[in-house]
Short mmCIF file of C-alpha atoms and ligand atoms in Angstrom, two decimals:
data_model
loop_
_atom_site.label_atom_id
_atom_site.label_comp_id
_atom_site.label_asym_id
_atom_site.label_seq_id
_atom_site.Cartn_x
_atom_site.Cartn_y
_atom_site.Cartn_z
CA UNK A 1 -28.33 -1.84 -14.47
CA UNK A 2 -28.91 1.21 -12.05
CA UNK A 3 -27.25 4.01 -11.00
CA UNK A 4 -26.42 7.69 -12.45
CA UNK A 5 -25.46 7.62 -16.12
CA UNK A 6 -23.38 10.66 -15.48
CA UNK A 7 -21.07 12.70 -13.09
CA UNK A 8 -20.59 16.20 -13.65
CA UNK A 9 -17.79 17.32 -11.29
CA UNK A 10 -16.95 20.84 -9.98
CA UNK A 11 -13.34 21.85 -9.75
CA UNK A 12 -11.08 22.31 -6.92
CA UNK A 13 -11.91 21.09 -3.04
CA UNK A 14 -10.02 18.87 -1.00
CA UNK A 15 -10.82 15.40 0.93
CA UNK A 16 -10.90 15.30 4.74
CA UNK A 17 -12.80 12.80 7.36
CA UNK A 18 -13.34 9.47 8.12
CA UNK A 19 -14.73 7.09 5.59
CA UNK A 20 -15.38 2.87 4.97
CA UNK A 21 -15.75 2.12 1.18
CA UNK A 22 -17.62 -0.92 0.54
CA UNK A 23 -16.73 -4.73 1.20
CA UNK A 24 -13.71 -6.17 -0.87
CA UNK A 25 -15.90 -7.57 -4.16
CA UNK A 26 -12.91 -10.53 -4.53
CA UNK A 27 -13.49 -11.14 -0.96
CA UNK A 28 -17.17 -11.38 -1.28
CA UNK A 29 -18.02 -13.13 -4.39
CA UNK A 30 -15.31 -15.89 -2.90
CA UNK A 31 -17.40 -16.19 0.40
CA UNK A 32 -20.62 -16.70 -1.26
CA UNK A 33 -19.15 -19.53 -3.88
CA UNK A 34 -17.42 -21.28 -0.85
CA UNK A 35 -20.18 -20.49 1.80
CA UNK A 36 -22.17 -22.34 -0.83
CA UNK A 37 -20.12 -25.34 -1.18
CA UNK A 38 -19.60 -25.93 2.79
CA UNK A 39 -21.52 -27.89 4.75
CA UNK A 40 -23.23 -25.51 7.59
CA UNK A 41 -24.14 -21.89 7.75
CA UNK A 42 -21.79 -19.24 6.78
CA UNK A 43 -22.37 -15.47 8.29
CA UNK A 44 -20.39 -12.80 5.98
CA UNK A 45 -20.23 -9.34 7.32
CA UNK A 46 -19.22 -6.70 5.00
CA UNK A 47 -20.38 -7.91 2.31
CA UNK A 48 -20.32 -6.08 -0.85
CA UNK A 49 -23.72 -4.99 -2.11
CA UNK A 50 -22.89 -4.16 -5.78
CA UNK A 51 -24.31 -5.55 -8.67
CA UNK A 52 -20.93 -7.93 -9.34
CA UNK A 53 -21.06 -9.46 -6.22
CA UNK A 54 -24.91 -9.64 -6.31
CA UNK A 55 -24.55 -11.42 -9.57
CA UNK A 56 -22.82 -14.16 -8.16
CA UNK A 57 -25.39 -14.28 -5.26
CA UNK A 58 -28.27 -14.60 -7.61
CA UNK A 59 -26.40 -17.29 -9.55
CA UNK A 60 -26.18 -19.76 -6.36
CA UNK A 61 -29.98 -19.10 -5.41
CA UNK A 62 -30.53 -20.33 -9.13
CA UNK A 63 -28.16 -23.53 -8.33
CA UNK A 64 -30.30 -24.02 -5.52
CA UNK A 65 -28.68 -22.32 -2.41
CA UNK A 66 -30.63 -20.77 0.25
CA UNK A 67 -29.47 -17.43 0.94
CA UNK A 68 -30.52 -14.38 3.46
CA UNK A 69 -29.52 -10.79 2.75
CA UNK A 70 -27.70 -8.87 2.18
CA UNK A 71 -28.73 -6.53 4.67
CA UNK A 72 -26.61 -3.96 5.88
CA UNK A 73 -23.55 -6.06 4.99
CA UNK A 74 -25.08 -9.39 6.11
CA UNK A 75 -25.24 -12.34 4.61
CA UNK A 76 -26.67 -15.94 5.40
CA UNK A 77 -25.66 -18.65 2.95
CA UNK A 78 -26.63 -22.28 4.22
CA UNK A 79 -24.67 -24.36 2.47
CA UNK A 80 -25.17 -27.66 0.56
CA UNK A 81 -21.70 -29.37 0.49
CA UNK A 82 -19.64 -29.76 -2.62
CA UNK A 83 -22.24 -32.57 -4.24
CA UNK A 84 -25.13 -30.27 -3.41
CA UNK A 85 -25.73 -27.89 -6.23
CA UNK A 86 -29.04 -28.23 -8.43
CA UNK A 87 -29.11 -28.08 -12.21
CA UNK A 88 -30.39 -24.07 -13.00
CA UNK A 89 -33.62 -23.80 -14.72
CA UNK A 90 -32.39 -20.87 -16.57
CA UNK A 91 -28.89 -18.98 -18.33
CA UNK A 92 -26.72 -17.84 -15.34
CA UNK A 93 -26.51 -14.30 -15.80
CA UNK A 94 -23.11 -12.87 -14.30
CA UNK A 95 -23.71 -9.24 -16.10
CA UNK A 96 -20.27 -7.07 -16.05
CA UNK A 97 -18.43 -9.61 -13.56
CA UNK A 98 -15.38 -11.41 -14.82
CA UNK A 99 -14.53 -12.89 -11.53
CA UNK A 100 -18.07 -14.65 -11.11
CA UNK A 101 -17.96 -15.92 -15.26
CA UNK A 102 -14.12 -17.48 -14.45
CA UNK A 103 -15.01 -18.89 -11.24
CA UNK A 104 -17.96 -20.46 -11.83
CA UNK A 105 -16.67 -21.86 -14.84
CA UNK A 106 -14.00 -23.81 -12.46
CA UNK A 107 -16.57 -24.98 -10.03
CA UNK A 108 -19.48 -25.72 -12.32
CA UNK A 109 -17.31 -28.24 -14.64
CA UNK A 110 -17.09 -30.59 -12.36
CA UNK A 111 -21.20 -30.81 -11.98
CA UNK A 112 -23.73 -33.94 -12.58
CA UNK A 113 -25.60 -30.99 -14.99
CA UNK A 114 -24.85 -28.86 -17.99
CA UNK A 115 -25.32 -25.12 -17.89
CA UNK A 116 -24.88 -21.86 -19.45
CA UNK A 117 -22.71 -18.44 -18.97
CA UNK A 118 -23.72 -15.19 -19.88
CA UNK A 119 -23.02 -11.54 -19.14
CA UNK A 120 -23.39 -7.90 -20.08
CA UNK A 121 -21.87 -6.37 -23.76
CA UNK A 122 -18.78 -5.96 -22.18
CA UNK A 123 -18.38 -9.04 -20.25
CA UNK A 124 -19.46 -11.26 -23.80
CA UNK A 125 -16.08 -9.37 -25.47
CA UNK A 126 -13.77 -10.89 -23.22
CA UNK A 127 -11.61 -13.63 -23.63
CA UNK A 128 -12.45 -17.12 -22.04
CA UNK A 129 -10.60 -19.49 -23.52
CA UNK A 130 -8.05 -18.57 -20.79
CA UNK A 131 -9.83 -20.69 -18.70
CA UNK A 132 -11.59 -23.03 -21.25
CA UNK A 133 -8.01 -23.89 -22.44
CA UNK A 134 -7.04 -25.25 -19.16
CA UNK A 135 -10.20 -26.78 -17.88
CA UNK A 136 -10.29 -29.36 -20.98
CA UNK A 137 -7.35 -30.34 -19.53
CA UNK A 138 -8.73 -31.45 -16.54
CA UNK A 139 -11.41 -33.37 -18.88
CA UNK A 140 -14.21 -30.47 -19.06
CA UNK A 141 -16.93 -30.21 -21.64
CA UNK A 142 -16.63 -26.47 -22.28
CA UNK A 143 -17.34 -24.60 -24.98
CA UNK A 144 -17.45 -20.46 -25.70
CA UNK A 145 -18.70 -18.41 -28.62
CA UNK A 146 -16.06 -17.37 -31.30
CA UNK A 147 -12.84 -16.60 -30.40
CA UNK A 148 -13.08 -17.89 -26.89
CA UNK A 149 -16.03 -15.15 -25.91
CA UNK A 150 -18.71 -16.06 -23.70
CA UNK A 151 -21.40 -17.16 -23.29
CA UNK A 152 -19.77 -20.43 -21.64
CA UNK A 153 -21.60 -24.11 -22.39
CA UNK A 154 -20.56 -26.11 -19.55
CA UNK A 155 -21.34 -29.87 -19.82
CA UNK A 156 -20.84 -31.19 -16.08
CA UNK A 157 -18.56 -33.81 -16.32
CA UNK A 158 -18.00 -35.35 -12.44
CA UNK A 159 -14.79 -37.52 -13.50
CA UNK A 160 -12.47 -34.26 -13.46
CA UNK A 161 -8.69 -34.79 -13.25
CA UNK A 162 -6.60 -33.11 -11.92
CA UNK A 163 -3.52 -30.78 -13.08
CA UNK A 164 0.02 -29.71 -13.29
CA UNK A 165 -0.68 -26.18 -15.10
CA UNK A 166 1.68 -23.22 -15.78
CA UNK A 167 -0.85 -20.13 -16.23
CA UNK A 168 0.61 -18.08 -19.26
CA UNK A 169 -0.54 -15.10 -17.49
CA UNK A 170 -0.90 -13.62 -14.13
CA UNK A 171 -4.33 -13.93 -13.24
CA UNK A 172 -5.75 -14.61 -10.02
CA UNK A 173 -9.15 -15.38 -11.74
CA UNK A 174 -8.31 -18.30 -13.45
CA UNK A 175 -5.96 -19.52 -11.12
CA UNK A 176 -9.16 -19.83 -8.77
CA UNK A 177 -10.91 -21.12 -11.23
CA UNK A 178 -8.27 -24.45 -11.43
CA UNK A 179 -8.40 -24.44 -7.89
CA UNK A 180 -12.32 -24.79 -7.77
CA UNK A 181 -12.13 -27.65 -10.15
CA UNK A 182 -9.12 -29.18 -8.29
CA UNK A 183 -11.89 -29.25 -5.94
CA UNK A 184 -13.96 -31.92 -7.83
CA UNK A 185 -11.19 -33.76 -9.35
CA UNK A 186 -9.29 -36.34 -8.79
CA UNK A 187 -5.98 -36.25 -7.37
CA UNK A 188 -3.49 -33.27 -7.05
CA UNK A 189 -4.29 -30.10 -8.95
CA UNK A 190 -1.02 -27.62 -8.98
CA UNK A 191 -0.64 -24.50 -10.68
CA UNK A 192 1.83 -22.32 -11.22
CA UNK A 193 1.63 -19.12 -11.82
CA UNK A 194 3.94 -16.21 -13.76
CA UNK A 195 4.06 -14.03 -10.92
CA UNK A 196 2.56 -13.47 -7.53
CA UNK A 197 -1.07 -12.29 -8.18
CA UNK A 198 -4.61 -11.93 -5.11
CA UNK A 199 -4.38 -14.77 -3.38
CA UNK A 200 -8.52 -14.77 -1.77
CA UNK A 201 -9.02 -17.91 -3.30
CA UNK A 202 -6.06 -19.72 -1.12
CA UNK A 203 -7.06 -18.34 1.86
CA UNK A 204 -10.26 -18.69 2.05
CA UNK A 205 -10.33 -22.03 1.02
CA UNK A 206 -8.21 -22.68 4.03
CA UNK A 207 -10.59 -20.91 6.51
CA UNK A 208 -13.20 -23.36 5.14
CA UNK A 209 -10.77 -26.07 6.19
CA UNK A 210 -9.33 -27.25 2.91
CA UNK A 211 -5.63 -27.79 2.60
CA UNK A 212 -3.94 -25.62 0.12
CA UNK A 213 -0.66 -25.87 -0.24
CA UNK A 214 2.03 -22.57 -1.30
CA UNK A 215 5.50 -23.13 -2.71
CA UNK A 216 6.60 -19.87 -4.74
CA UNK A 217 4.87 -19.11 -7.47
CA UNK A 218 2.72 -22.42 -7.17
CA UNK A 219 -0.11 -23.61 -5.44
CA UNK A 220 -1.48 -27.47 -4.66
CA UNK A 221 -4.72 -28.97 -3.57
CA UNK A 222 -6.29 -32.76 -3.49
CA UNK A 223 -9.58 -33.03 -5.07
CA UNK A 224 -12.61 -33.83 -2.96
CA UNK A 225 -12.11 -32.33 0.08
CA UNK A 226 -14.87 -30.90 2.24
CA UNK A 227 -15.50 -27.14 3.06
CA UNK A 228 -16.69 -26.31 6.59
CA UNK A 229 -19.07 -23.27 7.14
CA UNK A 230 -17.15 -20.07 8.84
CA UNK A 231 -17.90 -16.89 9.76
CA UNK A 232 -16.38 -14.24 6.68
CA UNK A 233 -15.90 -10.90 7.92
CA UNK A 234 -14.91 -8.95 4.48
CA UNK A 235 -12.19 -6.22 4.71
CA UNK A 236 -13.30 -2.38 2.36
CA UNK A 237 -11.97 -3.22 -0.83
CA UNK A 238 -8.47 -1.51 -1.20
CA UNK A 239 -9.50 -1.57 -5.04
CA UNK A 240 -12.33 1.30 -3.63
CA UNK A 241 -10.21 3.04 -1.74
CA UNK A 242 -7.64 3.84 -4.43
CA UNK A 243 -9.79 6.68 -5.68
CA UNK A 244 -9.72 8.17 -2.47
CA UNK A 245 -5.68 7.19 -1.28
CA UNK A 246 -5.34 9.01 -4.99
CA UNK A 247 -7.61 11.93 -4.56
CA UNK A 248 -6.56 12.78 -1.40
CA UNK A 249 -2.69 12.68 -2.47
CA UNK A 250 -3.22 15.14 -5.30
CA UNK A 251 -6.20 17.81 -3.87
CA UNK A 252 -4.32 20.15 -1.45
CA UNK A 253 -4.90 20.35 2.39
CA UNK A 254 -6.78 16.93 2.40
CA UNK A 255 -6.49 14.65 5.41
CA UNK A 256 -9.01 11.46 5.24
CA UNK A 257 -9.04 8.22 7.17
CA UNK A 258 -9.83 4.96 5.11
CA UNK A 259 -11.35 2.51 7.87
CA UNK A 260 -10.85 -0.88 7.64
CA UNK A 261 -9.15 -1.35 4.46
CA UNK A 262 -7.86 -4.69 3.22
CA UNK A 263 -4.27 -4.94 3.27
CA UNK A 264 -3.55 -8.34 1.81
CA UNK A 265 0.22 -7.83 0.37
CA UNK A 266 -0.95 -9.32 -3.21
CA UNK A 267 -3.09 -6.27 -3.38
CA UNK A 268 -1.30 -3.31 -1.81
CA UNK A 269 0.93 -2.14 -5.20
CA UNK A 270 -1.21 0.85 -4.99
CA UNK A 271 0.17 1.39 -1.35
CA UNK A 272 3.61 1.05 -2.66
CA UNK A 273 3.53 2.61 -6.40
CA UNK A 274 2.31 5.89 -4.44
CA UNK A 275 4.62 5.83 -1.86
CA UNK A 276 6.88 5.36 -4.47
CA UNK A 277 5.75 8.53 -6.31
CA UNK A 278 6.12 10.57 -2.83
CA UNK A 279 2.60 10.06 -1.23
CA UNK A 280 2.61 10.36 2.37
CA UNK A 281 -0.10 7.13 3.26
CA UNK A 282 0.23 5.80 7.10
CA UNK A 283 -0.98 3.04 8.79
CA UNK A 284 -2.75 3.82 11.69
CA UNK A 285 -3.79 0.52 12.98
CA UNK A 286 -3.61 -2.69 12.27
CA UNK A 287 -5.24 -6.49 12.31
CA UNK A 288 -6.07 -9.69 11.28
CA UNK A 289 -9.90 -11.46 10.52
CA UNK A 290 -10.35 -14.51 8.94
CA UNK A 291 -7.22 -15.24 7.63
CA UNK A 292 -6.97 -11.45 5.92
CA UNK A 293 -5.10 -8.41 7.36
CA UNK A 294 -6.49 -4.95 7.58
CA UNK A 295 -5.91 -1.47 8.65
CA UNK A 296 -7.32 1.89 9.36
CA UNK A 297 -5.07 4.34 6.58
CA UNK A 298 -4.29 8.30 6.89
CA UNK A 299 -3.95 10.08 3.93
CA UNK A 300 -2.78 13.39 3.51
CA UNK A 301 -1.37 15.40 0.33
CA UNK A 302 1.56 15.72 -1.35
CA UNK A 303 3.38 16.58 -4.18
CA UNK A 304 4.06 13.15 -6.55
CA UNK A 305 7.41 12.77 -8.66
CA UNK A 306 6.80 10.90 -11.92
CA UNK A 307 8.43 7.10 -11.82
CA UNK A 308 9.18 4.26 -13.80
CA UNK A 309 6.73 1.33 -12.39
CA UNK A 310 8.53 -1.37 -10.81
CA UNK A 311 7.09 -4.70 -12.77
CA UNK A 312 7.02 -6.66 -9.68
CA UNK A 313 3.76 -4.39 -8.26
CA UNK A 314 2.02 -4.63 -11.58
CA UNK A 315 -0.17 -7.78 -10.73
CA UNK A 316 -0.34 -6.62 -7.33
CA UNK A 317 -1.72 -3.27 -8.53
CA UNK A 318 -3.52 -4.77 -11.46
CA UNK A 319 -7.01 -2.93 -10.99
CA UNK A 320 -5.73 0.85 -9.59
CA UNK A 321 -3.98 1.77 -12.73
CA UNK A 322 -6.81 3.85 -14.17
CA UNK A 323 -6.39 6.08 -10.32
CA UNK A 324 -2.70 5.83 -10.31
CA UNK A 325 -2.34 7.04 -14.21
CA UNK A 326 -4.72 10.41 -12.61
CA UNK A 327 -2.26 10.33 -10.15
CA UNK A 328 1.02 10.66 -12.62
CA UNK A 329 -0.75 12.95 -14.55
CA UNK A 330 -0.53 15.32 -11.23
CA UNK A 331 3.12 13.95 -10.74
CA UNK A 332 6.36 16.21 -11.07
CA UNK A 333 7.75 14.16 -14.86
CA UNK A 334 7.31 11.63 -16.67
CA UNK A 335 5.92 7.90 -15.42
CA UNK A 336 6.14 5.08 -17.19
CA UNK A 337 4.30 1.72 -17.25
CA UNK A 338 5.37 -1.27 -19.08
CA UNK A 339 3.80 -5.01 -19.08
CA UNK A 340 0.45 -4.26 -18.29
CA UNK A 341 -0.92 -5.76 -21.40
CA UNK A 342 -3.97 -7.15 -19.28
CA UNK A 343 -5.35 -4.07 -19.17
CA UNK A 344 -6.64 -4.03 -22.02
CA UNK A 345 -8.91 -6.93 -21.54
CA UNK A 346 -10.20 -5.41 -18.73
CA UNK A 347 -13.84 -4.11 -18.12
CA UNK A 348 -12.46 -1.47 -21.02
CA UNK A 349 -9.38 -1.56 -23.00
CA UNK A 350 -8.19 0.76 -19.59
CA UNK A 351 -4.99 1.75 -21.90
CA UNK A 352 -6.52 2.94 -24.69
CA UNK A 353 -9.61 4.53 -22.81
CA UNK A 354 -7.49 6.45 -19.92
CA UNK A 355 -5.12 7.70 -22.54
CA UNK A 356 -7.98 8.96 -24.71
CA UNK A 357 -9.32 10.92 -21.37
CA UNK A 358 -5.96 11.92 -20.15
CA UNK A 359 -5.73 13.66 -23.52
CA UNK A 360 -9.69 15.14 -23.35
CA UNK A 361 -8.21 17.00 -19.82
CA UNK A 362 -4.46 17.93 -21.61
CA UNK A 363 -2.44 15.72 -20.67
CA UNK A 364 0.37 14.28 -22.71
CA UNK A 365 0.23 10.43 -23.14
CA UNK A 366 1.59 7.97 -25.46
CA UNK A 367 0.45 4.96 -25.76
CA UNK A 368 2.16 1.33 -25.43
CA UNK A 369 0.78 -1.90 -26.37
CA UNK A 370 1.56 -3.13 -22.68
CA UNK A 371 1.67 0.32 -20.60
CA UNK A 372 1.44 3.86 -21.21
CA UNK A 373 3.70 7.00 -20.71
CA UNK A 374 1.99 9.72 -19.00
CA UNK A 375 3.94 13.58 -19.21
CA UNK A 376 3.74 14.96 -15.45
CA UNK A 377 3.90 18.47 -15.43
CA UNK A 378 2.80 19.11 -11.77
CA UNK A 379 0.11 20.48 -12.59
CA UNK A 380 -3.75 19.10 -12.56
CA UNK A 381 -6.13 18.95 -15.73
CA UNK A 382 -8.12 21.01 -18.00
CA UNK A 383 -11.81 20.72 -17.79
CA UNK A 384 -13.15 18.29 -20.54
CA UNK A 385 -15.67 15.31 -20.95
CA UNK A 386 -14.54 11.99 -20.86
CA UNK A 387 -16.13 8.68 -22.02
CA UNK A 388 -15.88 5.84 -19.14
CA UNK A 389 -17.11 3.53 -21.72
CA UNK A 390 -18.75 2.04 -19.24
CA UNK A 391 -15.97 1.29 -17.16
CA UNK A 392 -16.27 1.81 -13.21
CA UNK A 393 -13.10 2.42 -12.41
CA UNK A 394 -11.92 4.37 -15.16
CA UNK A 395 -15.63 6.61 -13.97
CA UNK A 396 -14.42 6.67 -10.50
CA UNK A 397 -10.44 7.61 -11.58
CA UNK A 398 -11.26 10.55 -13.54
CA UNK A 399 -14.29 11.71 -10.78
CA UNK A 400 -10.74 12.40 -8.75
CA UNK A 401 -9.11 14.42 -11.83
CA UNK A 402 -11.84 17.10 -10.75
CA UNK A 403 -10.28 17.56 -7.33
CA UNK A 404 -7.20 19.32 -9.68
CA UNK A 405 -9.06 20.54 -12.63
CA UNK A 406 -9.57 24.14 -13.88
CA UNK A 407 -12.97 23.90 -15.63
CA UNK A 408 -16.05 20.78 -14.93
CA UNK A 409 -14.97 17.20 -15.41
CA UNK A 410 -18.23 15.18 -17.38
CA UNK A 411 -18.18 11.83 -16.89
CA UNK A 412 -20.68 9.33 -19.69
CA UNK A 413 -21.35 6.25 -19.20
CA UNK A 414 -20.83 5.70 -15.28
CA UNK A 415 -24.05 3.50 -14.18
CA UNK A 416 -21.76 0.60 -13.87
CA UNK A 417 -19.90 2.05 -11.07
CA UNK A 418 -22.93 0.20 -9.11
CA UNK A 419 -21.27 -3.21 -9.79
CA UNK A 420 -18.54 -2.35 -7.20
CA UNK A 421 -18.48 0.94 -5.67
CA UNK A 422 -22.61 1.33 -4.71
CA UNK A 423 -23.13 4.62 -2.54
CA UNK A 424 -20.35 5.76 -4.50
CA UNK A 425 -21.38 9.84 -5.22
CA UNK A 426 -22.76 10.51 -1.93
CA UNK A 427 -19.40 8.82 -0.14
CA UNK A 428 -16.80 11.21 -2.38
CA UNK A 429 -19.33 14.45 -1.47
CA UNK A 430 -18.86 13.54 2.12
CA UNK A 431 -15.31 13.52 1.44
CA UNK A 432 -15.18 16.94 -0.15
CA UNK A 433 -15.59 16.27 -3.41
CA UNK A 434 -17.76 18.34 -5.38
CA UNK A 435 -19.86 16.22 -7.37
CA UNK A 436 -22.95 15.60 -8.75
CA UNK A 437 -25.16 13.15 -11.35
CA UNK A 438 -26.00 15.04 -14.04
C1 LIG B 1 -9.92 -10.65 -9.66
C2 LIG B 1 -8.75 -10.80 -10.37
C3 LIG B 1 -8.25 -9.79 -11.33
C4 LIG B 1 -8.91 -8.46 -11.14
C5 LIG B 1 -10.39 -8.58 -10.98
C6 LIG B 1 -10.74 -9.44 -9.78
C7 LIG B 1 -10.34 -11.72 -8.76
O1 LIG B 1 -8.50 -10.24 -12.65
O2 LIG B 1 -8.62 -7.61 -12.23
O3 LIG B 1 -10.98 -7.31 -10.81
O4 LIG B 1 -11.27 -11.50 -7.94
O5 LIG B 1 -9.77 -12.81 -8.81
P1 LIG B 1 -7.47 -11.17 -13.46
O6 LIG B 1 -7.43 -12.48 -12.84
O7 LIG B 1 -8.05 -11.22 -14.86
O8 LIG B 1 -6.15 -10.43 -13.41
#
């Protein structure tokens, strides 16, 4: 792990500029799983250089992939075709990533070899047999530790079949992870899923030439189809620029540009949930690469009402609720999230842990088992300390809270904002914020 352990942040400032946050980490763990599986060379541009996406990288080098970079956002992968993949000498480490863990598990069950899963103290407490469940299905040798935690035994088993699967919740990560085995099995794999959650997987997977079929809420694909190489050209992570769409809505007089920013409509809930709230977010331009939209965004403040969250933008805002519950807490009344239960398997229960920091900077939460309630008065925060327990986001969310607190904001535990937001402290001091590892 690297990184600062702590923030300490300054009160008061506003944001104002021009700024690109990193590469979309979705977006670029997908490239380098597909980029390996394709026959040809793959060029990715944009590519996210924290320790998530890096994770995954690492992992295919181990399975035998040759891969250049990253530099500056570049990355080589030649790749070996679907049967290509070598048997790992060693555990496949996938430290605080979820994504890689789920992914892999999809794509490595359909192998000639066995291997093993592993990741950081958070990433062994959370659950797996969401996709363990479903990959038996399909025939897989999998096995976790108790109660479905990792680490993941994967005995390859290359006589895969495929599936008609209802996910019983919405989660993009082990939807891709059917899909990837759909890759190696036989026949159709379709699943369906409870609502309308990222769809990377899809689209990428057609960009490498596979057919992927839509139809609602469910998705189809024929096992052993072949990838082509492409060129990826990865969009700034929306996820990223939350912090910033959110500090610069609350801090007075800020006016900030986020370049190139993903706007893939199964990720923009953030987009709408604060326009919802009053935030005054423009699109300055607009465009398409590789099968993904993006635009240049203007932010500038305003004053937020408190709202009831519309459930239909909850899996399409899954990952900015720790930023948009600092955002409500600025809000004019009361704002209320239901059916968020995934939360709380996230990096950190991110219910439990905002509302205990919400409450260290006096604000009035109560706490749901799916949502939480968070008291707007208008106003900002108190000065406090808060306890990311080791969460990035919920570091990153409350490293905004300063912009409109009274007193310093302390932040513990924040190293692991390297796994998706590296460069992240100098980038929000550029921006006007005042802050500072301490
Ligand atoms: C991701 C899906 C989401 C999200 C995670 C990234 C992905 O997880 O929270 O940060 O890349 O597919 P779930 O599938 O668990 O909702």
């Amino acid at each position: 792990m690297s990184g600062v352990d702590d923030y300490k942040v300054e009160p008061g400032g506003r944001l104002s500029g021009t700024i690109r946050v990193p590469g979309d980490k979705s977006i670029s763990h997908r490239s380098i799983m597909l980029g390996s599986l394709a026959q040809g060379t793959t060029q990715v541009t944009g590519f996210l250089e924290g320790e998530d996406a890096l994770a995954t990288m690492n992992i295919f080098r181990s399975l035998g992939v040759d891969i250049q970079g990253p530099d500056q956002g570049r990355v080589t992968i030649r790749g070996v075709g679907l049967h290509g993949l070598s048997a790992p000498e060693r555990v496949l480490d996938c430290g605080n990533s979820g994504t890689s863990m789920r992914l892999l598990a999809g794509l490595l069950a359909g192998q000639t070899f066995d291997c093993e899963l592993t990741g950081d103290d958070s990433l062994v407490q959370r659950p797996m047999s969401r996709v363990a469940i479903p990959l038996r299905l399909m025939g897989a040798r999998v096995n976790t530790a108790a109660q479905g935690r990792p680490p993941l035994h994967i005995q390859g088993n290359p006589q895969l079949q495929g599936i008609t699967y209802t996910l019983p919740m919405a989660s993009a990560q082990v939807k891709s992870c059917l899909l990837l085995a759909g890759l190696y099995a036989q026949g159709e794999t379709v699943v369906t899923e409870p609502e309308i959650t990222r769809d990377h997987t899809e689209r990428m997977l057609t960009a490498f030439g596979v057919t992927v079929l839509r139809e609602g809420r469910s998705v189809r694909l024929n096992g052993g189809q072949s990838l082509r190489s492409t060129a990826i050209e990865v969009p700034a992570d929306i996820s990223s620029a939350a912090f910033f769409l959110v500090g610069a809505t609350i801090a007075p007089a800020s006016d900030l540009v986020l370049t190139h920013v993903g706007i893939n409509p199964t990720r923009t809930g953030i987009l709408d949930i604060l326009r919802l709230m009053g935030a005054d977010i423009t699109v300055e331009r607009e465009w398409q690469a590789g099968g993904e939209p993006l635009a240049d965004l203007r932010v500038r403040s305003s004053s937020l009402k408190g709202i009831d969250i519309p459930q239909q933008y909850v899996p399409l805002a899954i990952d900015e609720f720790p930023a948009l519950f600092v955002a409500a807490a600025c809000a004019q009344g009361r704002t209320v999230l239901r059916g968020a239960a995934e939360l709380r398997v996230k990096e950190s229960d991110r219910i439990q842990v905002m509302a205990d920091g919400l409450r260290a900077l006096g604000v009035g939460v109560s706490v749901l088992t799916d949502g939480l309630i968070i008291e707007g008065q208008g106003g900002g925060f108190t000065g406090g300390e808060i306890d990311s327990h080791g969460d990035h986001r919920i570091a990153m969310s409350f490293a905004m809270a300063g912009l409109r607190a009274s007193a310093p904001v302390r932040i513990r535990d924040c190293a692991n904002v390297a796994t998706s937001f590296p460069g992240f402290l100098e980038m929000a001091r550029q921006a006007g914020l005042q802050i500072f590892g301490a």
